[in-house]
Amino acid sequence: MKEPKQLSVSAIENGTVIDHIPASALFKVIQILGLDKISNQITFGTNLESKKLGQKAIIKLEGIFFEDDDINRIALVAPEAKLNIIRAYEVVDKNVVKVPDQITGIAKCFNPKCITNFEPVTTRFKVVSKKDVALKCHYCEKITDQEHLVIL
Ligand code: CTP
Ligand code: ZN
């Protein structure tokens, strides 16, 4: 057993720590936030022990502070993610992600006849339920519920 205060991933000086990501969603989060395209220092940990999630992942981003809209894009894959804002090595703020009112891209429309499934059109949804997520397609108006949700 490791000591409780020992960190699996080193502390950062200034930036954002995204904690409580389900381990299975780590690569989706990286993709959604476009982390593969930035040159800041980024450290990851995955398959870490978590009482709440079983296995969790964590992402530490040096020098990056997100806008709410950007970060809420991860809510569909990491609904329990917590954002810790770090300044001079201290946690100065903690935020939870919130499912946004609109979703562009990220999710697939469940209707096989929807234009987004056979033309190169970015999906667009209105979020009609946030608890059990339900997404209403901007193009075909069909509802994609949590059970049928596929992340692109
Ligand atoms: N952290 C970091 N660098 C710092 C300070 C904190 O990487 N300079 C990380 C910690 O490793 C932790 C997260 O930011 O993963 C939140 O820190 P803290 O609030 O101190 O930890 P906990 O109380 O364990 O957080 P929670 O209750 O959200 O699980
Ligand atoms: Zn559709």
mmCIF file of C-alpha atoms and ligand atoms in Angstrom:
data_model
loop_
_atom_site.group_PDB
_atom_site.id
_atom_site.type_symbol
_atom_site.label_atom_id
_atom_site.label_comp_id
_atom_site.label_asym_id
_atom_site.label_seq_id
_atom_site.Cartn_x
_atom_site.Cartn_y
_atom_site.Cartn_z
ATOM 1 C CA MET A 1 0.000 0.000 0.000
ATOM 2 C CA LYS A 2 1.244 3.455 -0.824
ATOM 3 C CA GLU A 3 1.229 6.309 1.667
ATOM 4 C CA PRO A 4 -1.992 8.353 1.474
ATOM 5 C CA LYS A 5 -0.215 11.598 0.578
ATOM 6 C CA GLN A 6 2.053 10.115 -2.043
ATOM 7 C CA LEU A 7 1.008 11.225 -5.527
ATOM 8 C CA SER A 8 0.880 8.750 -8.398
ATOM 9 C CA VAL A 9 1.350 11.638 -10.815
ATOM 10 C CA SER A 10 3.543 14.603 -9.827
ATOM 11 C CA ALA A 11 1.995 17.853 -8.612
ATOM 12 C CA ILE A 12 1.822 20.750 -11.042
ATOM 13 C CA GLU A 13 2.628 24.413 -10.426
ATOM 14 C CA ASN A 14 -0.066 26.263 -12.416
ATOM 15 C CA GLY A 15 -2.825 24.745 -14.461
ATOM 16 C CA THR A 16 -5.676 22.267 -14.335
ATOM 17 C CA VAL A 17 -6.007 18.807 -12.871
ATOM 18 C CA ILE A 18 -8.949 16.816 -14.246
ATOM 19 C CA ASP A 19 -9.658 14.138 -11.679
ATOM 20 C CA HIS A 20 -12.239 11.353 -11.355
ATOM 21 C CA ILE A 21 -12.307 10.420 -15.018
ATOM 22 C CA PRO A 22 -13.512 6.822 -15.530
ATOM 23 C CA ALA A 23 -10.397 4.937 -16.691
ATOM 24 C CA SER A 24 -12.286 3.698 -19.749
ATOM 25 C CA ALA A 25 -12.978 7.298 -20.848
ATOM 26 C CA LEU A 26 -9.424 8.696 -20.676
ATOM 27 C CA PHE A 27 -8.681 8.543 -24.387
ATOM 28 C CA LYS A 28 -12.099 9.989 -25.282
ATOM 29 C CA VAL A 29 -11.411 12.921 -22.962
ATOM 30 C CA ILE A 30 -8.018 13.459 -24.604
ATOM 31 C CA GLN A 31 -9.693 13.432 -28.014
ATOM 32 C CA ILE A 32 -12.618 15.699 -27.042
ATOM 33 C CA LEU A 33 -10.330 18.321 -25.499
ATOM 34 C CA GLY A 34 -7.828 18.064 -28.357
ATOM 35 C CA LEU A 35 -4.972 17.400 -25.950
ATOM 36 C CA ASP A 36 -3.035 15.572 -28.652
ATOM 37 C CA LYS A 37 -2.653 18.904 -30.465
ATOM 38 C CA ILE A 38 -1.143 21.103 -27.771
ATOM 39 C CA SER A 39 2.448 21.484 -26.692
ATOM 40 C CA ASN A 40 1.959 22.213 -22.973
ATOM 41 C CA GLN A 41 3.318 19.789 -20.411
ATOM 42 C CA ILE A 42 0.666 17.112 -19.792
ATOM 43 C CA THR A 43 0.875 14.138 -17.451
ATOM 44 C CA PHE A 44 -1.592 11.286 -17.187
ATOM 45 C CA GLY A 45 -2.313 8.510 -14.789
ATOM 46 C CA THR A 46 -4.751 5.748 -15.505
ATOM 47 C CA ASN A 47 -6.128 2.614 -13.864
ATOM 48 C CA LEU A 48 -5.604 4.331 -10.518
ATOM 49 C CA GLU A 49 -7.632 3.115 -7.569
ATOM 50 C CA SER A 50 -10.790 5.079 -6.808
ATOM 51 C CA LYS A 51 -13.412 4.303 -4.173
ATOM 52 C CA LYS A 52 -16.124 5.937 -6.297
ATOM 53 C CA LEU A 53 -15.242 4.812 -9.813
ATOM 54 C CA GLY A 54 -13.324 1.565 -9.306
ATOM 55 C CA GLN A 55 -10.544 2.595 -11.643
ATOM 56 C CA LYS A 56 -10.022 6.215 -12.490
ATOM 57 C CA ALA A 57 -7.786 8.321 -14.652
ATOM 58 C CA ILE A 58 -6.330 11.748 -14.020
ATOM 59 C CA ILE A 59 -4.951 14.378 -16.388
ATOM 60 C CA LYS A 60 -2.645 17.189 -15.277
ATOM 61 C CA LEU A 61 -2.215 20.134 -17.608
ATOM 62 C CA GLU A 62 0.507 22.647 -16.888
ATOM 63 C CA GLY A 63 -0.397 26.211 -17.920
ATOM 64 C CA ILE A 64 -3.903 25.414 -19.191
ATOM 65 C CA PHE A 65 -7.135 26.893 -17.835
ATOM 66 C CA PHE A 66 -10.345 25.938 -19.636
ATOM 67 C CA GLU A 67 -13.470 27.901 -20.437
ATOM 68 C CA ASP A 68 -16.616 26.251 -19.007
ATOM 69 C CA ASP A 69 -17.951 25.509 -22.485
ATOM 70 C CA ASP A 70 -14.811 23.617 -23.420
ATOM 71 C CA ILE A 71 -14.667 21.530 -20.330
ATOM 72 C CA ASN A 72 -18.366 20.665 -20.288
ATOM 73 C CA ARG A 73 -17.826 18.854 -23.582
ATOM 74 C CA ILE A 74 -16.384 15.954 -21.578
ATOM 75 C CA ALA A 75 -19.546 15.562 -19.452
ATOM 76 C CA LEU A 76 -20.985 12.802 -21.647
ATOM 77 C CA VAL A 77 -17.973 10.544 -21.128
ATOM 78 C CA ALA A 78 -16.822 11.692 -17.680
ATOM 79 C CA PRO A 79 -19.916 12.972 -15.816
ATOM 80 C CA GLU A 80 -18.203 12.875 -12.419
ATOM 81 C CA ALA A 81 -15.010 14.596 -13.474
ATOM 82 C CA LYS A 82 -13.699 17.255 -11.115
ATOM 83 C CA LEU A 83 -11.553 20.158 -12.174
ATOM 84 C CA ASN A 84 -8.950 21.438 -9.798
ATOM 85 C CA ILE A 85 -7.458 24.814 -10.627
ATOM 86 C CA ILE A 86 -3.877 25.037 -9.424
ATOM 87 C CA ARG A 87 -1.976 28.271 -8.765
ATOM 88 C CA ALA A 88 1.478 28.257 -7.193
ATOM 89 C CA TYR A 89 1.060 24.553 -6.345
ATOM 90 C CA GLU A 90 -2.163 25.178 -4.366
ATOM 91 C CA VAL A 91 -5.685 24.029 -5.294
ATOM 92 C CA VAL A 92 -7.487 27.395 -5.543
ATOM 93 C CA ASP A 93 -10.754 26.216 -7.081
ATOM 94 C CA LYS A 94 -12.700 23.019 -7.687
ATOM 95 C CA ASN A 95 -15.406 22.668 -10.299
ATOM 96 C CA VAL A 96 -17.576 19.828 -11.453
ATOM 97 C CA VAL A 97 -18.456 19.306 -15.095
ATOM 98 C CA LYS A 98 -22.028 19.980 -16.192
ATOM 99 C CA VAL A 99 -23.846 18.491 -19.144
ATOM 100 C CA PRO A 100 -24.225 21.402 -21.598
ATOM 101 C CA ASP A 101 -27.515 22.521 -23.232
ATOM 102 C CA GLN A 102 -26.235 21.793 -26.736
ATOM 103 C CA ILE A 103 -23.769 19.229 -27.999
ATOM 104 C CA THR A 104 -21.873 19.538 -31.264
ATOM 105 C CA GLY A 105 -19.994 16.484 -32.484
ATOM 106 C CA ILE A 106 -18.978 13.990 -29.767
ATOM 107 C CA ALA A 107 -22.185 11.889 -29.971
ATOM 108 C CA LYS A 108 -23.680 9.857 -32.797
ATOM 109 C CA CYS A 109 -27.345 10.165 -33.786
ATOM 110 C CA PHE A 110 -29.108 6.908 -33.056
ATOM 111 C CA ASN A 111 -31.380 7.170 -36.131
ATOM 112 C CA PRO A 112 -29.738 5.138 -38.939
ATOM 113 C CA LYS A 113 -31.601 7.268 -41.531
ATOM 114 C CA CYS A 114 -30.285 10.547 -40.126
ATOM 115 C CA ILE A 115 -28.245 12.600 -42.602
ATOM 116 C CA THR A 116 -25.383 12.726 -40.086
ATOM 117 C CA ASN A 117 -24.952 8.973 -40.519
ATOM 118 C CA PHE A 118 -24.374 9.006 -44.258
ATOM 119 C CA GLU A 119 -23.113 12.486 -45.118
ATOM 120 C CA PRO A 120 -20.060 14.240 -43.671
ATOM 121 C CA VAL A 121 -22.196 16.435 -41.405
ATOM 122 C CA THR A 122 -21.180 17.188 -37.808
ATOM 123 C CA THR A 123 -23.839 15.986 -35.380
ATOM 124 C CA ARG A 124 -25.758 18.600 -33.385
ATOM 125 C CA PHE A 125 -28.106 17.968 -30.477
ATOM 126 C CA LYS A 126 -30.265 19.803 -27.991
ATOM 127 C CA VAL A 127 -29.925 18.207 -24.554
ATOM 128 C CA VAL A 128 -33.516 17.449 -23.514
ATOM 129 C CA SER A 129 -32.574 15.557 -20.342
ATOM 130 C CA LYS A 130 -29.385 15.885 -18.326
ATOM 131 C CA LYS A 131 -29.734 13.289 -15.590
ATOM 132 C CA ASP A 132 -30.335 10.324 -17.839
ATOM 133 C CA VAL A 133 -28.890 12.021 -20.858
ATOM 134 C CA ALA A 134 -31.268 12.392 -23.811
ATOM 135 C CA LEU A 135 -30.192 14.212 -26.950
ATOM 136 C CA LYS A 136 -32.552 15.560 -29.592
ATOM 137 C CA CYS A 137 -31.001 15.640 -33.039
ATOM 138 C CA HIS A 138 -30.992 19.046 -34.755
ATOM 139 C CA TYR A 139 -31.407 17.346 -38.167
ATOM 140 C CA CYS A 140 -33.880 14.484 -37.723
ATOM 141 C CA GLU A 141 -35.363 15.450 -34.325
ATOM 142 C CA LYS A 142 -35.096 11.867 -33.054
ATOM 143 C CA ILE A 143 -34.025 11.366 -29.450
ATOM 144 C CA THR A 144 -30.871 9.463 -28.610
ATOM 145 C CA ASP A 145 -31.062 8.290 -25.003
ATOM 146 C CA GLN A 146 -28.328 7.199 -22.605
ATOM 147 C CA GLU A 147 -28.756 3.542 -23.523
ATOM 148 C CA HIS A 148 -28.190 4.222 -27.230
ATOM 149 C CA LEU A 149 -25.510 6.842 -26.784
ATOM 150 C CA VAL A 150 -22.427 6.201 -28.911
ATOM 151 C CA ILE A 151 -19.472 8.540 -28.651
ATOM 152 C CA LEU A 152 -17.795 9.320 -31.969
HETATM 153 N N1 CTP B 1 -2.785 18.429 -7.422
HETATM 154 C C1 CTP B 1 -1.712 18.557 -8.295
HETATM 155 N N2 CTP B 1 -0.817 19.569 -8.134
HETATM 156 C C2 CTP B 1 -0.939 20.446 -7.124
HETATM 157 C C3 CTP B 1 -2.014 20.322 -6.204
HETATM 158 C C4 CTP B 1 -2.940 19.298 -6.400
HETATM 159 O O1 CTP B 1 -1.571 17.783 -9.233
HETATM 160 N N3 CTP B 1 -0.018 21.399 -6.988
HETATM 161 C C5 CTP B 1 -3.776 17.375 -7.657
HETATM 162 C C6 CTP B 1 -3.840 16.325 -6.553
HETATM 163 O O2 CTP B 1 -2.912 15.300 -6.837
HETATM 164 C C7 CTP B 1 -5.263 15.814 -6.686
HETATM 165 C C8 CTP B 1 -6.030 17.024 -7.204
HETATM 166 O O3 CTP B 1 -5.056 17.931 -7.705
HETATM 167 O O4 CTP B 1 -5.348 14.796 -7.668
HETATM 168 C C9 CTP B 1 -6.856 17.682 -6.142
HETATM 169 O O5 CTP B 1 -6.050 17.992 -5.043
HETATM 170 P P1 CTP B 1 -6.625 17.963 -3.565
HETATM 171 O O6 CTP B 1 -7.865 18.766 -3.514
HETATM 172 O O7 CTP B 1 -5.519 18.327 -2.657
HETATM 173 O O8 CTP B 1 -6.892 16.406 -3.405
HETATM 174 P P2 CTP B 1 -8.160 15.644 -2.828
HETATM 175 O O9 CTP B 1 -8.631 16.278 -1.579
HETATM 176 O O10 CTP B 1 -7.777 14.204 -2.799
HETATM 177 O O11 CTP B 1 -9.216 15.870 -3.996
HETATM 178 P P3 CTP B 1 -10.685 15.265 -4.147
HETATM 179 O O12 CTP B 1 -11.384 15.475 -2.833
HETATM 180 O O13 CTP B 1 -11.243 16.105 -5.261
HETATM 181 O O14 CTP B 1 -10.525 13.847 -4.542
HETATM 182 ZN ZN ZN B 2 -30.341 12.619 -36.349
#
